[in-house]
Coordinates of N, CA, C and O in Angstrom, one line a residue:
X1 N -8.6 16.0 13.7 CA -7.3 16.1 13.0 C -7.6 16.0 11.5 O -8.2 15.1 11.0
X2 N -7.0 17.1 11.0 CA -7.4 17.3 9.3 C -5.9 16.9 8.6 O -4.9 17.5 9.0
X3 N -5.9 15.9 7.6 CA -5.3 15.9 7.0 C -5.4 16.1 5.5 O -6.0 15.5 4.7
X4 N -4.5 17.3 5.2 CA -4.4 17.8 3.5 C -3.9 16.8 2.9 O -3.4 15.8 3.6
X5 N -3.8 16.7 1.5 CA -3.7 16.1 0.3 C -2.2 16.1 0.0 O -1.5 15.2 -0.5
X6 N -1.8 17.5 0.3 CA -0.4 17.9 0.3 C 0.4 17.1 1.2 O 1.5 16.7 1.0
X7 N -0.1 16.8 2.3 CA 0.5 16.0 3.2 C 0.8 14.9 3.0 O 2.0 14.6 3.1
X8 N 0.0 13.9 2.7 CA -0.5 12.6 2.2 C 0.3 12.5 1.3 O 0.9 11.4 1.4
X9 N 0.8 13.2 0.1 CA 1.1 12.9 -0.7 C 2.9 12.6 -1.0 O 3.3 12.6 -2.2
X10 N 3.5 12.5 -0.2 CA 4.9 12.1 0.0 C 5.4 11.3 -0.4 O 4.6 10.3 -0.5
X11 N 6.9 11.2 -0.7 CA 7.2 10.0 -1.1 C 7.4 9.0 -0.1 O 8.0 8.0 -0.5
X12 N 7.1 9.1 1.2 CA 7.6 8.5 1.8 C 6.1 7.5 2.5 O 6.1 6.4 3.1
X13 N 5.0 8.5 2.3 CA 3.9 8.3 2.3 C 3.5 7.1 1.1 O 2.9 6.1 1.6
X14 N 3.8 7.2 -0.2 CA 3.4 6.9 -0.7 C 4.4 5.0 -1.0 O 4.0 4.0 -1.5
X15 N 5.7 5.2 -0.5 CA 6.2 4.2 0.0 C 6.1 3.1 0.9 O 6.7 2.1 1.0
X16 N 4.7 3.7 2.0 CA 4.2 2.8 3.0 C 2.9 2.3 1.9 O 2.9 1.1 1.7
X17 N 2.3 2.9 1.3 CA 0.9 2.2 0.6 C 1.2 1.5 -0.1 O 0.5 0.5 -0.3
X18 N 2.5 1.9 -1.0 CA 3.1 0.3 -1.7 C 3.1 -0.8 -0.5 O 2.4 -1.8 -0.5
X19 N 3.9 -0.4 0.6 CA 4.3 -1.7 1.3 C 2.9 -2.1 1.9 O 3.0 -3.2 2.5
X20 N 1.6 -1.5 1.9 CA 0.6 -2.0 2.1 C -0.1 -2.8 1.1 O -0.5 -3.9 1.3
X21 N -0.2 -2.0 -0.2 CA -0.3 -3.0 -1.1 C 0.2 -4.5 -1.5 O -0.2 -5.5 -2.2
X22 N 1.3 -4.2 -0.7 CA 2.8 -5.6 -1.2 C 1.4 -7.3 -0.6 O 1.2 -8.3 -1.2
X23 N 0.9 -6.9 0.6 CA -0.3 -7.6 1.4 C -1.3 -8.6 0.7 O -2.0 -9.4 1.2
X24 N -1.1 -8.1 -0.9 CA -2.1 -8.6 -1.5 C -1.4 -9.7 -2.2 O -1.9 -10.9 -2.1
X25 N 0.0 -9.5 -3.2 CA 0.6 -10.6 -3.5 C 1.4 -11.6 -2.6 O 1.6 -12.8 -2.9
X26 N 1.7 -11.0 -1.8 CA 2.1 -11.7 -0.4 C 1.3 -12.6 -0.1 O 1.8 -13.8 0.1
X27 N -0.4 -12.4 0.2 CA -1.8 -13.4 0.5 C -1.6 -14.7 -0.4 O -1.5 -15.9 0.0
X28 N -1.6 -14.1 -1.9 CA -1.6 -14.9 -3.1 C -0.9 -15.9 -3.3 O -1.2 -17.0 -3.6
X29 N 0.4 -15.5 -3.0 CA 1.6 -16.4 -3.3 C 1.5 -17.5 -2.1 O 1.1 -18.6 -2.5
X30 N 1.7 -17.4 -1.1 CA 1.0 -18.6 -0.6 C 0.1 -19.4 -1.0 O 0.3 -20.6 -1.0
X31 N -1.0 -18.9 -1.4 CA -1.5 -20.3 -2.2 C -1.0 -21.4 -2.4 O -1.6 -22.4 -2.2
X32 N 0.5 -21.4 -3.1 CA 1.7 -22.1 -4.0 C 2.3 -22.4 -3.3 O 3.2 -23.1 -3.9
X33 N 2.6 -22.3 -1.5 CA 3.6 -22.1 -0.4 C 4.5 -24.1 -0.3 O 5.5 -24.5 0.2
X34 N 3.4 -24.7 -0.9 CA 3.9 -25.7 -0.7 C 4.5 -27.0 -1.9 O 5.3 -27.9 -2.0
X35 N 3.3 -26.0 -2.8 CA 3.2 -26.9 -4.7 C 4.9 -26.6 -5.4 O 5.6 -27.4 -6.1
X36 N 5.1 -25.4 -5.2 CA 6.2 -24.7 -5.9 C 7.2 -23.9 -5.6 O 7.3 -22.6 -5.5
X37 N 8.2 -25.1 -5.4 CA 9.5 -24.6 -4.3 C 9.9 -23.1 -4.6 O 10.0 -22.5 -3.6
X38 N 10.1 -22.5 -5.4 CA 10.5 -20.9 -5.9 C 9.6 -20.4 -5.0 O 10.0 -19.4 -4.3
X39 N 8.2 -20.9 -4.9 CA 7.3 -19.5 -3.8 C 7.6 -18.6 -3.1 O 7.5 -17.4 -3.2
X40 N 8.5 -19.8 -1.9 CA 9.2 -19.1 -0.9 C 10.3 -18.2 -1.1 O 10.3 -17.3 -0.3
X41 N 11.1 -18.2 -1.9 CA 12.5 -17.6 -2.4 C 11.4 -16.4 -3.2 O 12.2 -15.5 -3.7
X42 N 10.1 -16.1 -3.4 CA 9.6 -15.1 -4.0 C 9.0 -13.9 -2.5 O 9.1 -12.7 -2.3
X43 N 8.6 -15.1 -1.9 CA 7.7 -14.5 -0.5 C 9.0 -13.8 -0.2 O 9.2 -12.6 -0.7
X44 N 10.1 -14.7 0.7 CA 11.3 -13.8 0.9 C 11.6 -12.8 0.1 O 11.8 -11.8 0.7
X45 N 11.8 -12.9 -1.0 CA 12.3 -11.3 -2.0 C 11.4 -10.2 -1.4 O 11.9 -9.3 -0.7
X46 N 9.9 -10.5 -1.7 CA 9.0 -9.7 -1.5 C 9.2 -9.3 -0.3 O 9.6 -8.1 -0.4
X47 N 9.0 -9.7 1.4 CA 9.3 -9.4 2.4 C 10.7 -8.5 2.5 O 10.5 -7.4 2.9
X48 N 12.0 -8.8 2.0 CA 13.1 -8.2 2.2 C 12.5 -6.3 1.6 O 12.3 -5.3 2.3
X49 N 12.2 -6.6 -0.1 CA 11.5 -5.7 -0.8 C 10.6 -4.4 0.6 O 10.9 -3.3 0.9
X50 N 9.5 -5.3 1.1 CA 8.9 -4.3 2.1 C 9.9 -3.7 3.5 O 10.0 -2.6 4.1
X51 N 10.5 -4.9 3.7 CA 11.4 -4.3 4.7 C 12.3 -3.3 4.3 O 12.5 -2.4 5.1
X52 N 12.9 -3.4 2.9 CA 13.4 -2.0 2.7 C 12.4 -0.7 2.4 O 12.8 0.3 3.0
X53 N 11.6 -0.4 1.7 CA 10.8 -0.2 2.0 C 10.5 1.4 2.9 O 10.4 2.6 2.7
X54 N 10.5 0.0 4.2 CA 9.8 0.8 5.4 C 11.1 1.3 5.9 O 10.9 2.3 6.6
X55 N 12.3 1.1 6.0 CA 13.7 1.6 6.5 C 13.5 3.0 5.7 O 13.3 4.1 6.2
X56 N 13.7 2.8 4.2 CA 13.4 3.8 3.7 C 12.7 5.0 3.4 O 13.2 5.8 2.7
X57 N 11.2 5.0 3.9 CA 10.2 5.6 3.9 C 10.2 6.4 5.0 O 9.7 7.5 5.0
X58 N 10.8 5.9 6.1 CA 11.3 6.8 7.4 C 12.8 7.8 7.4 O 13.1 8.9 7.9
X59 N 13.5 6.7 6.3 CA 14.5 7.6 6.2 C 14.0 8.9 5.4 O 13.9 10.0 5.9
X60 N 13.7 8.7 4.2 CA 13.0 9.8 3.4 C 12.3 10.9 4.1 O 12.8 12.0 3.9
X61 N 11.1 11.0 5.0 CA 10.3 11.3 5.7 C 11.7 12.2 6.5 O 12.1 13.3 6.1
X62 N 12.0 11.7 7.3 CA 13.1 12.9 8.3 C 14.4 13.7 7.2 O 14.9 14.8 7.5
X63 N 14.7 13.0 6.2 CA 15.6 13.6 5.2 C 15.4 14.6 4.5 O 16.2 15.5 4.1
X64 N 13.6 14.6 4.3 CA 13.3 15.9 3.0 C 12.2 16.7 4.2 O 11.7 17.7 3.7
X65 N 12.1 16.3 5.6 CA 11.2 17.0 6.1 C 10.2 16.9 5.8 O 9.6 17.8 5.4
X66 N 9.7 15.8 5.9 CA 8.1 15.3 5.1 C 7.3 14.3 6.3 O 6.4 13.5 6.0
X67 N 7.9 14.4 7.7 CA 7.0 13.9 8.7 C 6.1 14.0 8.4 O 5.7 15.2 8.0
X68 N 5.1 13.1 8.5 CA 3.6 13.8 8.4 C 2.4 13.1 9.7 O 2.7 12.1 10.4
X69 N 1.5 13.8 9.7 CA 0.6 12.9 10.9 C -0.3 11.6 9.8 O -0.8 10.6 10.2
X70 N -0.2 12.0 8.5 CA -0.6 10.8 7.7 C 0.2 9.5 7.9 O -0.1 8.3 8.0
X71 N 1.8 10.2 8.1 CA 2.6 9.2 7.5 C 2.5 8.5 8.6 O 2.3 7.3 8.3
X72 N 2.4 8.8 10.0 CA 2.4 8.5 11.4 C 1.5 7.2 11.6 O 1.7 6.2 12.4
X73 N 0.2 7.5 10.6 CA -0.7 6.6 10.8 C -0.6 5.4 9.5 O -1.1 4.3 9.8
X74 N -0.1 5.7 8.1 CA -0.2 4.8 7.0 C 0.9 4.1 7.0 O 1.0 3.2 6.1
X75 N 2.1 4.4 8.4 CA 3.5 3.3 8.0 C 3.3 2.6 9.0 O 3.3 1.4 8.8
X76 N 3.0 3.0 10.0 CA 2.5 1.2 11.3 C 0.9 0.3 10.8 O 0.5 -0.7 11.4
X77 N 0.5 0.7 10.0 CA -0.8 0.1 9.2 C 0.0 -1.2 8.4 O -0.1 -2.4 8.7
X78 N 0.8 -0.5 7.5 CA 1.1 -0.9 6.3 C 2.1 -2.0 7.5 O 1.7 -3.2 7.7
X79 N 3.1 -1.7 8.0 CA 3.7 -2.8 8.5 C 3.0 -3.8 9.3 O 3.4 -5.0 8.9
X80 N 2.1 -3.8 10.2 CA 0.8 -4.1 10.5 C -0.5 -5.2 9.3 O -1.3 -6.1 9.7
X81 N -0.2 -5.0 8.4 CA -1.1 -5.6 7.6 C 0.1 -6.5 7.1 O 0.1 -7.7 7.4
X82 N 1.1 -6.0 6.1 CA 2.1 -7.0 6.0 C 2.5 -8.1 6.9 O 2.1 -9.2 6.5
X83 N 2.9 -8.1 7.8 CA 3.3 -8.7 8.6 C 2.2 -9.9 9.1 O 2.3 -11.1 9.3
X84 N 1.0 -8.9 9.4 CA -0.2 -10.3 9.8 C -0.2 -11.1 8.8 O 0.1 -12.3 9.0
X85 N -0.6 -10.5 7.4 CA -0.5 -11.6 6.1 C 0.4 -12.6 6.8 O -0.1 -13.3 7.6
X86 N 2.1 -12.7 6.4 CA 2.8 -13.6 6.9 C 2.6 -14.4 7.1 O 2.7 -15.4 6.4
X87 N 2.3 -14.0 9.0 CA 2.1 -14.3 10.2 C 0.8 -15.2 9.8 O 0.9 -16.4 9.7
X88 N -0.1 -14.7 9.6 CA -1.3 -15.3 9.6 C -1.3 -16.9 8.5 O -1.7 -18.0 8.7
X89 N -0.7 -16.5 7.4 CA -0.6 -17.3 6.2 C 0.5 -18.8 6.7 O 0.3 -19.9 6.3
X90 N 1.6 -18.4 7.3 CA 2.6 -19.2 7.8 C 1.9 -20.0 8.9 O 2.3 -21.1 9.2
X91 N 0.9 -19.4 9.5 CA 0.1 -20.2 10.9 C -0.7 -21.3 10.1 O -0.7 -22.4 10.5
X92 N -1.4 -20.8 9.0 CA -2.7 -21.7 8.7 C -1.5 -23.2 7.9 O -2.0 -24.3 7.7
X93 N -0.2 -23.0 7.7 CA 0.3 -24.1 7.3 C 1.0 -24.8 8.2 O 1.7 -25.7 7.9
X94 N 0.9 -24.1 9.6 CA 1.8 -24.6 10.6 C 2.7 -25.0 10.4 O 3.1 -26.1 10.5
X95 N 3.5 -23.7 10.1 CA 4.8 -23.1 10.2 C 4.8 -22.1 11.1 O 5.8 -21.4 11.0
X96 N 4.0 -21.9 12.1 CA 4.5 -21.1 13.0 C 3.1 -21.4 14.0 O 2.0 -21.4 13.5
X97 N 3.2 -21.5 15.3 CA 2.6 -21.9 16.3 C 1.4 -20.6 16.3 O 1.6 -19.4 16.1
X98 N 0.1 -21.4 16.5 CA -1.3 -20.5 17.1 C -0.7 -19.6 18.2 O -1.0 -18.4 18.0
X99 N -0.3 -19.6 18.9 CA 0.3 -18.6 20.1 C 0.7 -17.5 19.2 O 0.0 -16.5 19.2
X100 N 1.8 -17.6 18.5 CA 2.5 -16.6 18.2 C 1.8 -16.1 17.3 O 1.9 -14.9 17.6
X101 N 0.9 -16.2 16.2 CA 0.1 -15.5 16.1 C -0.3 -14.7 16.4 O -0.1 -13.5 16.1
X102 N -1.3 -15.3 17.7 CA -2.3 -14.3 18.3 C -1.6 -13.2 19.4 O -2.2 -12.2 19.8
X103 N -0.1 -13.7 19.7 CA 0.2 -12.5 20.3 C 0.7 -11.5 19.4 O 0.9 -10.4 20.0
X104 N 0.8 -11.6 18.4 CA 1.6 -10.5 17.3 C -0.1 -9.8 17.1 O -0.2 -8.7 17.7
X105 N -1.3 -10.2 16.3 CA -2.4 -10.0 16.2 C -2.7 -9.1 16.7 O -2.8 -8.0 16.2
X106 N -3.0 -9.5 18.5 CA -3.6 -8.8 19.9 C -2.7 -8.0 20.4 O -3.0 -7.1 21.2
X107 N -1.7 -8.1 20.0 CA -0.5 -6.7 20.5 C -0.8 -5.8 19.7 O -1.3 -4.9 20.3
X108 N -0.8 -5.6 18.2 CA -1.1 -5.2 17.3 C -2.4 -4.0 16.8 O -2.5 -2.9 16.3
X109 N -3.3 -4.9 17.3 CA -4.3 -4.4 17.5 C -4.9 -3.9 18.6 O -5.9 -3.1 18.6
X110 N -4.3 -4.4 19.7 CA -4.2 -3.2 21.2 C -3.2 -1.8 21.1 O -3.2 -0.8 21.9
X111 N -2.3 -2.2 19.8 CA -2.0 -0.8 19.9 C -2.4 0.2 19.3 O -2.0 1.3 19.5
X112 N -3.5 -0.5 18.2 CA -3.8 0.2 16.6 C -5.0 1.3 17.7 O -5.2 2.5 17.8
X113 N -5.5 0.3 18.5 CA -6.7 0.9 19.3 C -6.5 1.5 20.1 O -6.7 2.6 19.8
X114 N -6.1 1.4 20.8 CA -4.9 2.2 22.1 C -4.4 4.0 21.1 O -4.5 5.1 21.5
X115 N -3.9 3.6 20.2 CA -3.6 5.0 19.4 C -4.5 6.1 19.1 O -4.5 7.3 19.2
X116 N -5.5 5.0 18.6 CA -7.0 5.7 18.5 C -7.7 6.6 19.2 O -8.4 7.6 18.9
X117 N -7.4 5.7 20.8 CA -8.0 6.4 21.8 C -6.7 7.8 22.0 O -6.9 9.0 22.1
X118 N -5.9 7.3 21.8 CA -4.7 8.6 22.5 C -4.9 10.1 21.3 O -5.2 11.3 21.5
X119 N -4.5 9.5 20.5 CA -4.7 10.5 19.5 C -6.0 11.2 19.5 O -6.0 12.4 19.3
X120 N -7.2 10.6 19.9 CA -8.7 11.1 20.4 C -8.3 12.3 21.4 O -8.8 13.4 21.4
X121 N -7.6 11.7 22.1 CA -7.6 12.7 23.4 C -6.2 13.9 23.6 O -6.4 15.1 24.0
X122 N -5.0 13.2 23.1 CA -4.2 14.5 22.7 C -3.9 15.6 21.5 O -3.3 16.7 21.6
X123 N -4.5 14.9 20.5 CA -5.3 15.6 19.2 C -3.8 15.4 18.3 O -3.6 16.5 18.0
X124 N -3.1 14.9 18.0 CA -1.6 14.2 17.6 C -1.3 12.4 17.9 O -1.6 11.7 18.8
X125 N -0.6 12.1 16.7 CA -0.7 10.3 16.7 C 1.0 10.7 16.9 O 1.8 11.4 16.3
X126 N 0.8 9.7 18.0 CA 2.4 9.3 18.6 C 2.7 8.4 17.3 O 2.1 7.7 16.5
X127 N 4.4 8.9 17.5 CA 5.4 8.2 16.1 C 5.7 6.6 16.8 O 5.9 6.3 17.9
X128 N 5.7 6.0 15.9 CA 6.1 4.7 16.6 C 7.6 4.6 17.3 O 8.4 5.0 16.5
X129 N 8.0 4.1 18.6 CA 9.5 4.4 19.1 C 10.4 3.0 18.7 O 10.0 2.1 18.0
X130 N 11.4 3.1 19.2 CA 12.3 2.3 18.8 C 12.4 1.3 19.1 O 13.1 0.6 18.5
X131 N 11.5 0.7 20.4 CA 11.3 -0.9 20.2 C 10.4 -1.3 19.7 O 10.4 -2.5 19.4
X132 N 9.4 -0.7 19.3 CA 8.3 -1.1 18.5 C 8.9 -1.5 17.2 O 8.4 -2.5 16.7
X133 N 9.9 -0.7 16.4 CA 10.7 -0.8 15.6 C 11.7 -2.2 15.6 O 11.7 -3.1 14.7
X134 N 12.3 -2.2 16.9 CA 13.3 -3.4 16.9 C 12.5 -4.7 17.1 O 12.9 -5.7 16.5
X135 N 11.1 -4.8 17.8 CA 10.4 -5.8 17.4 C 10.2 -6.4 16.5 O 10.2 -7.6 16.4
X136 N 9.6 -5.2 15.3 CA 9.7 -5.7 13.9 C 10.0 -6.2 13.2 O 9.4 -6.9 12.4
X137 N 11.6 -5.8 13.5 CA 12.6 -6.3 12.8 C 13.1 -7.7 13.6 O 13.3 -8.6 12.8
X138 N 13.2 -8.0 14.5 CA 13.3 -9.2 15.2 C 11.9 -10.6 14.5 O 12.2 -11.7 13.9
X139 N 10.9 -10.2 14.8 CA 9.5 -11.0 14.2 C 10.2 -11.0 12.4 O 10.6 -12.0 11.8
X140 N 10.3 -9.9 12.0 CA 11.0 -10.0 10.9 C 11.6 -11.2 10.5 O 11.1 -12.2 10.1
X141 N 12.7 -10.9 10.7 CA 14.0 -11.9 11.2 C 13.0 -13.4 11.1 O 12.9 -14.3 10.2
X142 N 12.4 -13.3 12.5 CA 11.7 -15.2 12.5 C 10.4 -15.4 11.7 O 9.5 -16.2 11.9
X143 N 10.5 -14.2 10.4 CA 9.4 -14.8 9.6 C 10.2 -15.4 8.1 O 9.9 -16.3 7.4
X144 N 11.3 -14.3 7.9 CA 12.2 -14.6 7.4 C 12.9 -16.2 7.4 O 13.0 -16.9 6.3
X145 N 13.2 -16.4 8.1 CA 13.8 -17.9 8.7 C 12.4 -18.6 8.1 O 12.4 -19.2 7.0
X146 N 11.7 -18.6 8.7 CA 10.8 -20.0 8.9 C 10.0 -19.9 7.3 O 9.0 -20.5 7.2
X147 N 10.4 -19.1 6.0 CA 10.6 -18.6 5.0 C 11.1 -19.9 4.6 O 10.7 -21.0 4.1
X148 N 12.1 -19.3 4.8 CA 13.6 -20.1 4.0 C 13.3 -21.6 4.3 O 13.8 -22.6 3.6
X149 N 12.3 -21.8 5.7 CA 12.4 -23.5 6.2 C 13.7 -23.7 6.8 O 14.5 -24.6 6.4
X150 N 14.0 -22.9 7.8 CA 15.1 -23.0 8.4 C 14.7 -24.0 9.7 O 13.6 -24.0 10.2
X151 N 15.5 -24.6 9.9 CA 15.7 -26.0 11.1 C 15.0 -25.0 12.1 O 15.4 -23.9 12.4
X152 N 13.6 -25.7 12.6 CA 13.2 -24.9 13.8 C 14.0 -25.4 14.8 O 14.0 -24.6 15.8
X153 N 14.6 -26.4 15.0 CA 15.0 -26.4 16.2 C 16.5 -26.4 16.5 O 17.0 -27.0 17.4
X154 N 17.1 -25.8 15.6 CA 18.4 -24.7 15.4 C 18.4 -23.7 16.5 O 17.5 -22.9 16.7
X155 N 19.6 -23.7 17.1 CA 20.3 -22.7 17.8 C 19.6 -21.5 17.2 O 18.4 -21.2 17.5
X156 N 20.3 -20.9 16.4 CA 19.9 -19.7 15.9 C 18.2 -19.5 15.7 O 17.7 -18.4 16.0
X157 N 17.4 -20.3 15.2 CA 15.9 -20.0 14.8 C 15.4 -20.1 17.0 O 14.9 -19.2 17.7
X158 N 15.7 -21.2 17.3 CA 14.9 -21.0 18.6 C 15.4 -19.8 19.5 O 14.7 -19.4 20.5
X159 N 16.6 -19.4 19.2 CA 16.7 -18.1 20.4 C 16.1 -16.4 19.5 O 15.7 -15.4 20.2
X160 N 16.0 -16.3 18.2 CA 15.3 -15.8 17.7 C 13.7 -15.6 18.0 O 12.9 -14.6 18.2
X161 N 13.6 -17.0 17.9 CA 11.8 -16.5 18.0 C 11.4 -16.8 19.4 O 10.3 -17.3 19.7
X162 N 12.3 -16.6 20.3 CA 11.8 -16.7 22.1 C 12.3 -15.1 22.5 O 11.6 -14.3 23.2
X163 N 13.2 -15.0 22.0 CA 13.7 -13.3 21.7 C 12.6 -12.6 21.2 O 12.2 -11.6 21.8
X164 N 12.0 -13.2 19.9 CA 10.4 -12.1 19.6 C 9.7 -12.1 20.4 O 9.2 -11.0 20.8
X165 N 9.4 -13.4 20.8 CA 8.3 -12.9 22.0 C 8.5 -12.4 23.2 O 7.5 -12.2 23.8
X166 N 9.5 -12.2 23.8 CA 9.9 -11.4 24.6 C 10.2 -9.9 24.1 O 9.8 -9.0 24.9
X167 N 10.7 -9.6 23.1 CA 10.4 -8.1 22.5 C 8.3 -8.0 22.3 O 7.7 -7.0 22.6
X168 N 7.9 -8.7 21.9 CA 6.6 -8.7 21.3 C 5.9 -8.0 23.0 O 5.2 -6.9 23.1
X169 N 6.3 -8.9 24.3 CA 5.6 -8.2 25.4 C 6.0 -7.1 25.9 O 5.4 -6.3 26.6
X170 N 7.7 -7.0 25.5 CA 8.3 -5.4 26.4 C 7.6 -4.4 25.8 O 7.0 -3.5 26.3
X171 N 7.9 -4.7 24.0 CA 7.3 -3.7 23.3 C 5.9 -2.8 23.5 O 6.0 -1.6 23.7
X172 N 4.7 -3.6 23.6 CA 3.6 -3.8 24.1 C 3.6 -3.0 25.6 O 2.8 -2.2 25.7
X173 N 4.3 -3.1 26.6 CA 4.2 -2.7 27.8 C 4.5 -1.5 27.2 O 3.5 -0.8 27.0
X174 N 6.1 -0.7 26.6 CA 6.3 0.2 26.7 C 5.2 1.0 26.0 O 4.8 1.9 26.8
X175 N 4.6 1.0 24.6 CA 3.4 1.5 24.0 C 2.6 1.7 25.6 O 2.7 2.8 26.1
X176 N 2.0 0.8 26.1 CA 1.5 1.2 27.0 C 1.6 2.4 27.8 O 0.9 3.4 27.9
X177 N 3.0 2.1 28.4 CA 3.7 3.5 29.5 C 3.7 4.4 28.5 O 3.2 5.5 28.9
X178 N 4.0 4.4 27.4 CA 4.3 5.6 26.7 C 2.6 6.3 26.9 O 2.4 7.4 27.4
X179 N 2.0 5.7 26.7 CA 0.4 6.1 25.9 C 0.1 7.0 27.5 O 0.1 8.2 27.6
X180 N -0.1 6.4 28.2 CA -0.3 6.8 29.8 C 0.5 7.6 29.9 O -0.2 8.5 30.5
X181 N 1.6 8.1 29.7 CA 2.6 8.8 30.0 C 2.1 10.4 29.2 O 1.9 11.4 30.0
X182 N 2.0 10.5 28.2 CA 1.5 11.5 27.2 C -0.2 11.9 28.0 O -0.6 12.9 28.5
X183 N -1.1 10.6 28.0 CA -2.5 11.0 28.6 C -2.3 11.8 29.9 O -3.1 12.7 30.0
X184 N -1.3 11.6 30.9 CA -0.9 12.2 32.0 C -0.8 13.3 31.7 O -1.6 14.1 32.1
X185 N 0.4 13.8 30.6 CA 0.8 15.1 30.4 C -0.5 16.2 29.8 O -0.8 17.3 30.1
X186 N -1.0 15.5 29.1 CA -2.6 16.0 28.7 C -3.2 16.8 29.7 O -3.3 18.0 29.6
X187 N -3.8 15.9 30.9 CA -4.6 16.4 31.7 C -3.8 17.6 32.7 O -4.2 18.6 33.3
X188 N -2.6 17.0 32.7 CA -2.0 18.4 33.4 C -1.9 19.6 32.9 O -2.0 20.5 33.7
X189 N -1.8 19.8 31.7 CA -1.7 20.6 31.1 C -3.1 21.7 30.9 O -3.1 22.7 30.2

């Protein structure tokens, strides 16, 4: 699979590599996560900032006709690296449990690899579908929260983040069926 320059070069493309870039002040600002109460009220900006973002980089993309097999691969990256930051940075201060980590991580990365292999073999990278999407935004949601230092054991924060991980394994299953589903159609063909 060849990707042109012309391709790559979209605005909607170039929308996900900001929100990949966003990964690096995101890392940083934690540093401060605990010294200087503003951090978080920055972290959060920043997160809202990528989450629009990525609403909007898809919206763009199907708006101006700028799908791309680039874009296919640089906006689940970019949400992917964002998000572990977080995830990962919120864990090492235990604000968010070693479990949930590693299943966001290992989902993550079973699907980054999983793609790899599919796309190897049907010569096209499947678009990410719509629960992979609503998980996002759910994990979102409970990174959001535990951001702000919202009462973990609040009505609202504990049915949230038992809801993610239950989206985190459906999601994961369906990537799965999907991936098998396409590999089937492959060989019949």
């Amino acid at each position: 699979m060849k990707i042109s320059s012309k391709e790559f070069l979209t605005v909607s493309n170039l929308l996900s590599l900001l929100r990949l870039l966003l990964a690096i002040p995101l890392w940083l600002l934690f540093d401060n996560y605990f010294t200087d109460s503003s951090v978080k009220y920055w972290l959060f900006a920043l997160c809202l900032f990528a989450a629009v973002t990525d609403i909007l980089d898809g919206y763009l993309a199907r708006k101006f006709n700028q799908v791309t097999e680039a874009g296919k691969i640089i906006d689940p990256i970019a949400d992917k690296v964002a998000m572990a930051v977080v995830v990962i940075r919120l864990a090492m201060y235990n604000e968010l449990p070693l479990y949930y980590l590693l299943m966001i991580i290992i989902r993550d990365m079973l699907i980054f690899l999983g793609g790899i292999y599919v796309t190897s073999k049907i010569g096209k990278v499947l678009p990410s579908n719509i629960l992979g999407k609503a998980t996002v935004f759910i994990v979102g949601i409970v990174l959001l929260l535990t951001l702000l230092q919202i009462e973990k054991s609040s009505f609202l924060y504990t049915s949230l983040f038992y809801f993610s991980i239950f989206m985190i394994i459906i999601s994961f299953l369906a990537y799965v069926y999907r991936a098998v589903e396409y590999l089937k159609r492959k060989t019949i063909v």
